[in-house]
Tab-separated table of C-alpha atoms in Angstrom:
chain	number	residue	atom	x	y	z
A	1309	MET	CA	90.708	71.354	87.589
A	1310	ALA	CA	90.587	70.100	91.142
A	1311	ALA	CA	92.071	72.380	93.754
A	1312	LEU	CA	95.705	71.607	94.474
A	1313	THR	CA	96.848	70.901	97.988
A	1314	VAL	CA	99.694	73.346	97.692
A	1315	LEU	CA	100.608	76.515	99.453
A	1316	PRO	CA	100.928	79.820	97.590
A	1317	SER	CA	104.347	80.506	96.143
A	1318	ALA	CA	106.318	82.246	93.428
A	1319	SER	CA	108.571	84.906	94.777
A	1320	LEU	CA	109.372	85.885	98.322
A	1321	CYS	CA	109.818	89.230	99.972
A	1322	ILE	CA	109.605	90.321	103.571
A	1323	ARG	CA	107.356	93.279	102.910
A	1324	CYS	CA	105.731	92.706	99.490
A	1325	GLN	CA	102.564	93.403	101.466
A	1326	ALA	CA	99.392	94.334	99.605
A	1327	SER	CA	95.669	94.006	99.169
A	1328	SER	CA	93.307	94.110	96.242
A	1329	SER	CA	90.719	96.004	98.265
A	1330	SER	CA	91.505	98.352	101.094
A	1331	THR	CA	89.739	100.570	103.567
A	1332	SER	CA	92.751	102.843	103.726
A	1333	THR	CA	92.000	106.557	103.486
A	1334	ARG	CA	95.165	107.285	101.509
A	1335	GLU	CA	94.853	109.532	98.459
A	1336	PRO	CA	94.259	107.638	95.196
A	1337	TYR	CA	96.723	107.915	92.335
A	1338	ASN	CA	96.401	107.302	88.629
A	1339	LEU	CA	98.650	104.501	87.408
A	1340	ASN	CA	98.208	105.501	83.784
A	1341	GLN	CA	99.338	109.082	84.212
A	1342	THR	CA	102.837	110.266	83.278
A	1343	LEU	CA	105.036	109.100	86.120
A	1344	THR	CA	108.537	109.959	87.212
A	1345	VAL	CA	111.078	107.506	88.514
A	1346	PRO	CA	110.706	107.498	92.340
A	1347	GLU	CA	114.361	107.935	93.217
A	1348	GLY	CA	113.465	110.107	96.199
A	1349	THR	CA	115.068	113.049	97.950
A	1350	PRO	CA	118.832	113.475	98.446
A	1351	ALA	CA	118.387	112.381	102.071
A	1352	MET	CA	116.514	109.288	100.917
A	1353	LYS	CA	119.322	108.455	98.478
A	1354	VAL	CA	121.897	108.791	101.265
A	1355	MET	CA	119.840	106.531	103.545
A	1356	THR	CA	119.306	103.821	100.926
A	1357	GLY	CA	122.976	104.039	99.970
A	1358	ALA	CA	123.974	103.496	103.594
A	1359	VAL	CA	121.690	100.465	103.898
A	1360	ASN	CA	123.092	99.022	100.677
A	1361	ALA	CA	126.630	99.533	101.983
A	1362	LEU	CA	125.727	97.700	105.190
A	1363	PHE	CA	124.526	94.717	103.213
A	1364	SER	CA	127.835	94.492	101.380
A	1365	PHE	CA	129.348	93.632	104.784
A	1366	GLN	CA	128.892	89.854	104.944
A	1367	PRO	CA	128.449	89.468	108.746
A	1368	PHE	CA	125.672	92.080	108.704
A	1369	PHE	CA	123.979	90.411	105.743
A	1370	LYS	CA	124.023	87.029	107.496
A	1371	PHE	CA	122.597	88.539	110.680
A	1372	ALA	CA	119.827	90.462	108.886
A	1373	SER	CA	118.853	87.580	106.618
A	1374	GLY	CA	118.816	85.205	109.587
A	1375	GLN	CA	116.462	87.529	111.447
A	1376	ALA	CA	114.246	87.797	108.377
A	1377	ARG	CA	114.038	84.046	108.046
A	1378	LYS	CA	113.211	83.662	111.729
A	1379	MET	CA	110.375	86.166	111.405
A	1380	ILE	CA	108.910	84.361	108.383
A	1381	ILE	CA	108.938	80.990	110.154
A	1382	GLU	CA	107.388	82.394	113.339
A	1383	ARG	CA	104.623	84.120	111.412
A	1384	GLY	CA	103.844	80.864	109.604
A	1385	SER	CA	103.115	79.208	112.925
A	1386	GLU	CA	101.104	82.215	114.041
A	1387	ILE	CA	98.729	81.943	111.073
A	1388	GLY	CA	98.321	78.183	111.416
A	1389	TYR	CA	100.939	76.942	108.958
A	1390	PRO	CA	103.883	75.592	110.983
A	1391	TRP	CA	106.783	74.736	108.711
A	1392	GLU	CA	108.182	71.554	110.185
A	1393	PRO	CA	105.253	69.158	109.547
A	1394	GLU	CA	105.022	70.096	105.852
A	1395	LEU	CA	108.798	70.099	105.399
A	1396	ALA	CA	109.044	66.699	107.084
A	1397	ARG	CA	106.453	65.359	104.624
A	1398	LEU	CA	108.233	66.804	101.603
A	1399	ARG	CA	111.679	65.598	102.666
A	1400	GLN	CA	110.535	61.976	102.440
A	1401	PHE	CA	110.710	62.069	98.653
A	1402	ASP	CA	113.674	61.305	96.411
A	1403	TRP	CA	114.282	64.837	95.224
A	1404	ASP	CA	117.675	64.117	93.683
A	1405	ALA	CA	116.036	61.657	91.292
A	1406	GLU	CA	113.419	64.270	90.417
A	1407	LEU	CA	116.163	66.812	89.804
A	1408	LYS	CA	117.865	64.566	87.260
A	1409	THR	CA	114.688	64.376	85.178
A	1410	VAL	CA	114.248	68.159	84.860
A	1411	GLN	CA	117.689	69.746	85.006
A	1412	ASN	CA	119.102	71.227	81.814
A	1413	PRO	CA	122.884	70.644	82.064
A	1414	ASP	CA	123.604	73.206	79.358
A	1415	ILE	CA	122.292	76.177	81.322
A	1416	GLU	CA	124.863	78.726	82.439
A	1417	TYR	CA	123.590	80.677	85.421
A	1418	PRO	CA	123.997	84.466	85.191
A	1419	GLU	CA	126.050	86.140	87.879
A	1420	TYR	CA	123.049	87.897	89.440
A	1421	TYR	CA	121.417	84.511	90.097
A	1422	LEU	CA	124.370	83.118	92.046
A	1423	LYS	CA	124.280	85.651	94.857
A	1424	PRO	CA	122.676	85.109	98.295
A	1425	PHE	CA	118.950	85.708	98.005
A	1426	HIS	CA	115.798	85.344	100.106
A	1427	ALA	CA	117.910	84.578	103.170
A	1428	TYR	CA	119.560	81.582	101.450
A	1429	ASP	CA	123.318	81.601	100.863
A	1430	THR	CA	122.863	79.920	97.479
A	1431	GLY	CA	119.682	81.808	96.599
A	1432	ASN	CA	117.130	79.796	94.644
A	1433	LEU	CA	119.638	77.076	93.802
A	1434	SER	CA	118.890	74.927	96.844
A	1435	TRP	CA	116.370	72.429	98.170
A	1436	ASP	CA	115.675	74.623	101.185
A	1437	ALA	CA	114.516	77.460	98.926
A	1438	ALA	CA	112.409	75.151	96.766
A	1439	LEU	CA	110.720	73.242	99.578
A	1440	GLU	CA	110.065	76.322	101.704
A	1441	VAL	CA	108.942	78.835	99.067
A	1442	GLU	CA	105.232	78.068	99.312
A	1443	LEU	CA	105.250	78.151	103.113
A	1444	ALA	CA	107.191	81.406	103.091
A	1445	ALA	CA	104.759	83.039	100.669
A	1446	LYS	CA	101.884	82.104	102.985
A	1447	SER	CA	103.712	83.850	105.784
A	1448	VAL	CA	104.982	87.023	104.132
A	1449	HIS	CA	101.669	87.771	102.423
A	1450	ALA	CA	99.531	87.106	105.474
A	1451	ASN	CA	98.876	90.803	106.049
A	1452	VAL	CA	98.380	91.891	102.436
A	1453	PHE	CA	94.842	93.095	103.052
A	1454	ASP	CA	95.788	95.396	105.904
A	1455	PRO	CA	97.617	98.612	104.926
A	1456	GLU	CA	98.865	98.850	108.509
A	1457	ARG	CA	100.245	95.266	108.276
A	1458	LYS	CA	98.713	94.273	111.608
A	1459	VAL	CA	95.883	91.877	110.663
A	1460	LEU	CA	97.101	88.462	109.538
A	1461	ASP	CA	95.097	86.430	107.022
A	1462	PRO	CA	96.218	82.835	106.280
A	1463	ASN	CA	94.738	83.252	102.780
A	1464	GLY	CA	96.422	86.560	102.023
A	1465	ASP	CA	98.708	85.194	99.327
A	1466	ILE	CA	95.857	83.392	97.574
A	1467	ARG	CA	93.764	86.537	97.620
A	1468	LEU	CA	96.648	88.610	96.272
A	1469	ARG	CA	97.066	86.281	93.310
A	1470	ASP	CA	93.311	86.181	92.784
A	1471	SER	CA	93.366	89.959	92.489
A	1472	TYR	CA	95.914	89.639	89.665
A	1473	HIS	CA	93.673	87.189	87.831
A	1474	GLU	CA	90.653	89.438	88.365
A	1475	LYS	CA	92.467	92.399	86.797
A	1476	LEU	CA	93.659	90.239	83.900
A	1477	LEU	CA	90.139	89.188	83.065
A	1478	GLN	CA	89.059	92.813	83.101
A	1479	MET	CA	91.882	94.045	80.869
A	1480	LEU	CA	92.307	91.251	78.306
A	1481	ASN	CA	90.031	91.362	75.260
A	1482	PHE	CA	90.677	87.735	74.264
A	1483	THR	CA	91.012	84.333	75.891
A	1484	PRO	CA	94.561	82.976	75.685
A	1485	ARG	CA	95.051	79.373	74.614
A	1486	ALA	CA	98.852	79.148	75.002
A	1487	ILE	CA	100.552	80.800	77.997
A	1488	VAL	CA	104.110	81.017	79.288
A	1489	ASP	CA	104.622	81.772	82.992
A	1490	LEU	CA	108.139	83.165	83.414
A	1491	GLY	CA	109.730	82.877	86.856
A	1492	CYS	CA	107.153	80.309	87.930
A	1493	ALA	CA	109.100	79.030	90.987
A	1494	SER	CA	107.376	75.879	92.290
A	1495	GLY	CA	104.386	76.404	90.045
A	1496	LEU	CA	101.621	78.036	92.037
A	1497	SER	CA	101.350	80.974	89.634
A	1498	THR	CA	101.265	78.487	86.732
A	1499	PHE	CA	98.520	76.358	88.263
A	1500	GLY	CA	96.617	79.546	89.067
A	1501	LEU	CA	96.717	80.679	85.444
A	1502	HIS	CA	95.395	77.317	84.345
A	1503	GLN	CA	92.510	77.580	86.784
A	1504	VAL	CA	91.619	80.967	85.301
A	1505	PHE	CA	92.101	79.761	81.700
A	1506	PRO	CA	91.222	76.046	81.914
A	1507	ASP	CA	91.346	75.469	78.157
A	1508	ALA	CA	94.843	76.923	77.837
A	1509	HIS	CA	98.124	75.049	77.653
A	1510	VAL	CA	100.362	76.651	80.286
A	1511	ILE	CA	104.148	76.278	80.492
A	1512	GLY	CA	105.984	77.402	83.606
A	1513	VAL	CA	109.653	78.361	83.205
A	1514	ASP	CA	112.133	78.889	86.013
A	1515	LEU	CA	115.915	79.117	86.241
A	1516	SER	CA	116.045	76.975	89.387
A	1517	PRO	CA	115.950	73.224	88.692
A	1518	PHE	CA	115.065	72.766	92.360
A	1519	PHE	CA	111.874	74.803	91.956
A	1520	ILE	CA	111.017	72.995	88.724
A	1521	SER	CA	111.492	69.648	90.477
A	1522	VAL	CA	108.912	70.644	93.099
A	1523	ALA	CA	106.572	71.939	90.390
A	1524	ASN	CA	106.764	68.639	88.501
A	1525	PHE	CA	106.159	66.771	91.739
A	1526	ARG	CA	102.956	68.797	92.209
A	1527	VAL	CA	101.833	67.805	88.697
A	1528	LYS	CA	102.374	64.135	89.563
A	1529	GLU	CA	100.498	64.519	92.851
A	1530	GLN	CA	97.550	65.962	91.003
A	1531	ALA	CA	97.668	63.353	88.243
A	1532	GLU	CA	97.571	60.577	90.827
A	1533	SER	CA	94.598	62.136	92.608
A	1534	LEU	CA	92.729	62.499	89.309
A	1535	GLN	CA	93.939	59.163	87.918
A	1536	ASP	CA	94.944	61.106	84.822
A	1537	GLN	CA	98.556	61.212	83.666
A	1538	LYS	CA	97.929	63.968	81.132
A	1539	SER	CA	98.126	67.590	82.191
A	1540	PRO	CA	97.815	70.849	80.266
A	1541	VAL	CA	100.399	72.320	82.664
A	1542	HIS	CA	104.085	71.669	82.016
A	1543	PHE	CA	107.317	72.965	83.486
A	1544	LEU	CA	110.661	73.786	81.934
A	1545	HIS	CA	114.053	74.403	83.506
A	1546	GLY	CA	115.199	77.443	81.602
A	1547	ALA	CA	116.213	81.084	81.746
A	1548	GLY	CA	113.642	83.815	81.274
A	1549	GLU	CA	116.175	85.583	79.073
A	1550	TYR	CA	116.106	82.681	76.618
A	1551	THR	CA	113.598	79.911	77.130
A	1552	GLY	CA	114.237	77.964	73.926
A	1553	LEU	CA	110.486	77.913	73.256
A	1554	PRO	CA	109.254	78.641	69.710
A	1555	SER	CA	108.855	82.218	68.486
A	1556	GLY	CA	105.394	83.700	68.054
A	1557	ALA	CA	103.702	80.614	69.489
A	1558	PHE	CA	102.005	82.078	72.559
A	1559	ASP	CA	99.027	84.291	73.283
A	1560	MET	CA	100.188	85.452	76.695
A	1561	VAL	CA	103.399	85.734	78.697
A	1562	SER	CA	102.907	86.256	82.435
A	1563	MET	CA	105.324	87.322	85.155
A	1564	SER	CA	104.051	87.348	88.713
A	1565	LEU	CA	106.247	89.014	91.350
A	1566	VAL	CA	109.419	88.456	89.334
A	1567	CYS	CA	110.809	91.808	88.145
A	1568	HIS	CA	111.647	93.192	91.596
A	1569	GLU	CA	113.895	90.153	92.061
A	1570	LEU	CA	116.044	91.043	89.038
A	1571	PRO	CA	118.584	93.660	88.037
A	1572	ARG	CA	117.100	95.838	85.312
A	1573	SER	CA	119.528	94.450	82.734
A	1574	ALA	CA	117.960	91.007	83.185
A	1575	THR	CA	114.447	92.456	83.065
A	1576	LYS	CA	115.211	94.097	79.716
A	1577	GLU	CA	116.467	90.796	78.308
A	1578	ILE	CA	113.346	89.018	79.533
A	1579	LEU	CA	111.158	91.648	77.862
A	1580	GLU	CA	113.010	90.837	74.638
A	1581	GLU	CA	112.264	87.161	75.109
A	1582	ALA	CA	108.609	87.810	75.924
A	1583	HIS	CA	108.284	89.831	72.733
A	1584	ARG	CA	109.838	86.968	70.737
A	1585	LEU	CA	107.526	84.368	72.262
A	1586	LEU	CA	104.291	86.270	71.667
A	1587	ARG	CA	102.267	86.317	68.493
A	1588	PRO	CA	101.314	89.801	67.198
A	1589	GLY	CA	98.463	90.968	69.388
A	1590	GLY	CA	99.547	88.708	72.245
A	1591	ALA	CA	99.639	90.037	75.799
A	1592	LEU	CA	102.478	90.576	78.257
A	1593	THR	CA	100.949	90.541	81.744
A	1594	ILE	CA	102.784	91.442	84.935
A	1595	MET	CA	101.850	91.613	88.590
A	1596	GLU	CA	104.461	93.438	90.596
A	1597	MET	CA	105.241	95.733	93.461
A	1598	ASN	CA	104.275	99.271	92.540
A	1599	PRO	CA	107.202	101.668	93.082
A	1600	TYR	CA	104.835	104.644	92.716
A	1601	SER	CA	102.660	103.491	95.584
A	1602	PRO	CA	102.838	105.876	98.566
A	1603	LEU	CA	103.005	102.863	100.877
A	1604	VAL	CA	106.013	101.405	99.039
A	1605	GLN	CA	107.730	104.795	99.030
A	1606	ASN	CA	107.065	105.186	102.745
A	1607	MET	CA	108.620	101.767	103.347
A	1608	VAL	CA	111.787	102.897	101.578
A	1609	LYS	CA	111.923	106.042	103.722
A	1610	ASN	CA	111.722	103.958	106.901
A	1611	VAL	CA	115.268	102.767	107.571
A	1612	PHE	CA	114.115	99.823	109.696
A	1613	ALA	CA	111.510	98.587	107.213
A	1614	PHE	CA	113.867	99.087	104.290
A	1615	THR	CA	116.669	97.219	106.061
A	1616	ALA	CA	114.329	94.275	106.739
A	1617	PHE	CA	113.283	94.276	103.103
A	1618	LYS	CA	116.840	94.438	101.767
A	1619	ALA	CA	117.711	91.366	103.820
A	1620	THR	CA	115.888	89.265	101.231
A	1621	GLU	CA	115.548	91.470	98.132
A	1622	PRO	CA	118.974	92.684	96.959
A	1623	TYR	CA	117.760	94.047	93.591
A	1624	PHE	CA	114.821	96.079	94.839
A	1625	ASP	CA	116.598	99.433	94.477
A	1626	ASP	CA	117.326	98.719	90.831
A	1627	TYR	CA	113.701	97.759	90.251
A	1628	ARG	CA	112.331	100.696	92.252
A	1629	THR	CA	114.169	103.272	90.138
A	1630	PHE	CA	113.531	101.548	86.797
A	1631	GLN	CA	110.621	102.725	84.653
A	1632	LEU	CA	109.389	99.286	83.707
A	1633	GLU	CA	106.392	100.568	81.794
A	1634	ARG	CA	108.625	102.692	79.547
A	1635	ALA	CA	110.949	99.755	78.888
A	1636	ILE	CA	107.955	97.647	77.877
A	1637	GLU	CA	106.780	100.296	75.436
A	1638	GLN	CA	110.271	100.782	73.987
A	1639	ARG	CA	110.506	97.071	73.221
A	1640	GLY	CA	107.538	97.150	70.897
A	1641	PHE	CA	104.515	96.746	73.113
A	1642	THR	CA	101.690	99.165	73.691
A	1643	PHE	CA	102.126	101.325	76.774
A	1644	PRO	CA	100.826	99.071	79.547
A	1645	THR	CA	97.297	99.373	80.804
A	1646	GLN	CA	97.619	99.349	84.569
A	1647	ALA	CA	95.367	98.703	87.521
A	1648	GLU	CA	95.999	98.778	91.236
A	1649	SER	CA	95.921	95.211	92.536
A	1650	SER	CA	96.592	96.309	96.096
A	1651	PRO	CA	97.953	99.304	97.964
A	1652	ARG	CA	101.446	98.070	97.063
A	1653	HIS	CA	100.983	96.111	93.829
A	1654	ARG	CA	99.928	96.776	90.274
A	1655	THR	CA	98.814	94.651	87.360
A	1656	MET	CA	100.117	95.631	83.918
A	1657	VAL	CA	98.927	94.425	80.512
A	1658	ALA	CA	100.732	95.361	77.289
A	1659	ILE	CA	99.962	94.134	73.775
A	1660	LYS	CA	102.644	93.168	71.254
A	1661	LYS	CA	102.382	95.475	68.257
């Protein structure tokens, strides 16, 4: 497949910073050992509780999220990806017409999805979120290969996702032919999976019809450049909790940087759906922030860093204290094989029993 002229996307976070190779001298840790939920010390609980209380105060939330957004935009320019030229290009298109072709009118949005998110008052249910997500990912992941978060790399997001694919290839013992990408946003994770597994049929699913509209637009852009209207990549407006796709029809279900954006109740429901979608022996694969990482735990202990993070990631506390790997096992998968994708991220692969 020809390289797409798109910017990395999927899910945003101010400090989902990572690298797949690091010169850091930090002590290594074993991701497959018995782990405890990193709830932290009593003082840490008081601090995180105070930050959470601050964000329930709407004027503070608006101020903090506005500052976060400003930082993301400024960093984009700093790394050579100014927002306005690309946004001006994208805004020329008839997005409302595109929306009508993809939107499922029967979907009822869960309450957690209707809250302000990623510095947008309407969360992912807006054109601003959909058109900016790829630019924002370029910006927020620019320093993923520097544990000190000082060196900016314009290709940081691409390299982070490549590290996920590298770990997948190491941990899978089969080649998937049918893949579902849950929480695909505007499709970069979906296109990436197809590049890794070019013979696979890949379906991206997202709850935002705005994101799916942009994803479909990218498919059309590529089809025009290749003079080929057929694509093995398709997108569906649907909920990860119930996609409507057939049971047992897929070899692999992938989630890339999705779970930390959900309350744990939603994550559990999505694990149920992933189990339903997979054939026996199929693989659930996840790339996520690693709550056991010393660097992630240090971020939580730093009131300023944690406050900046909470400005865009309201469900991080619920994710951070949730033993995802245990929930996966309890649903009927093998205990996940895990590998460190970066100082702050892990790749997990679990097989449906």
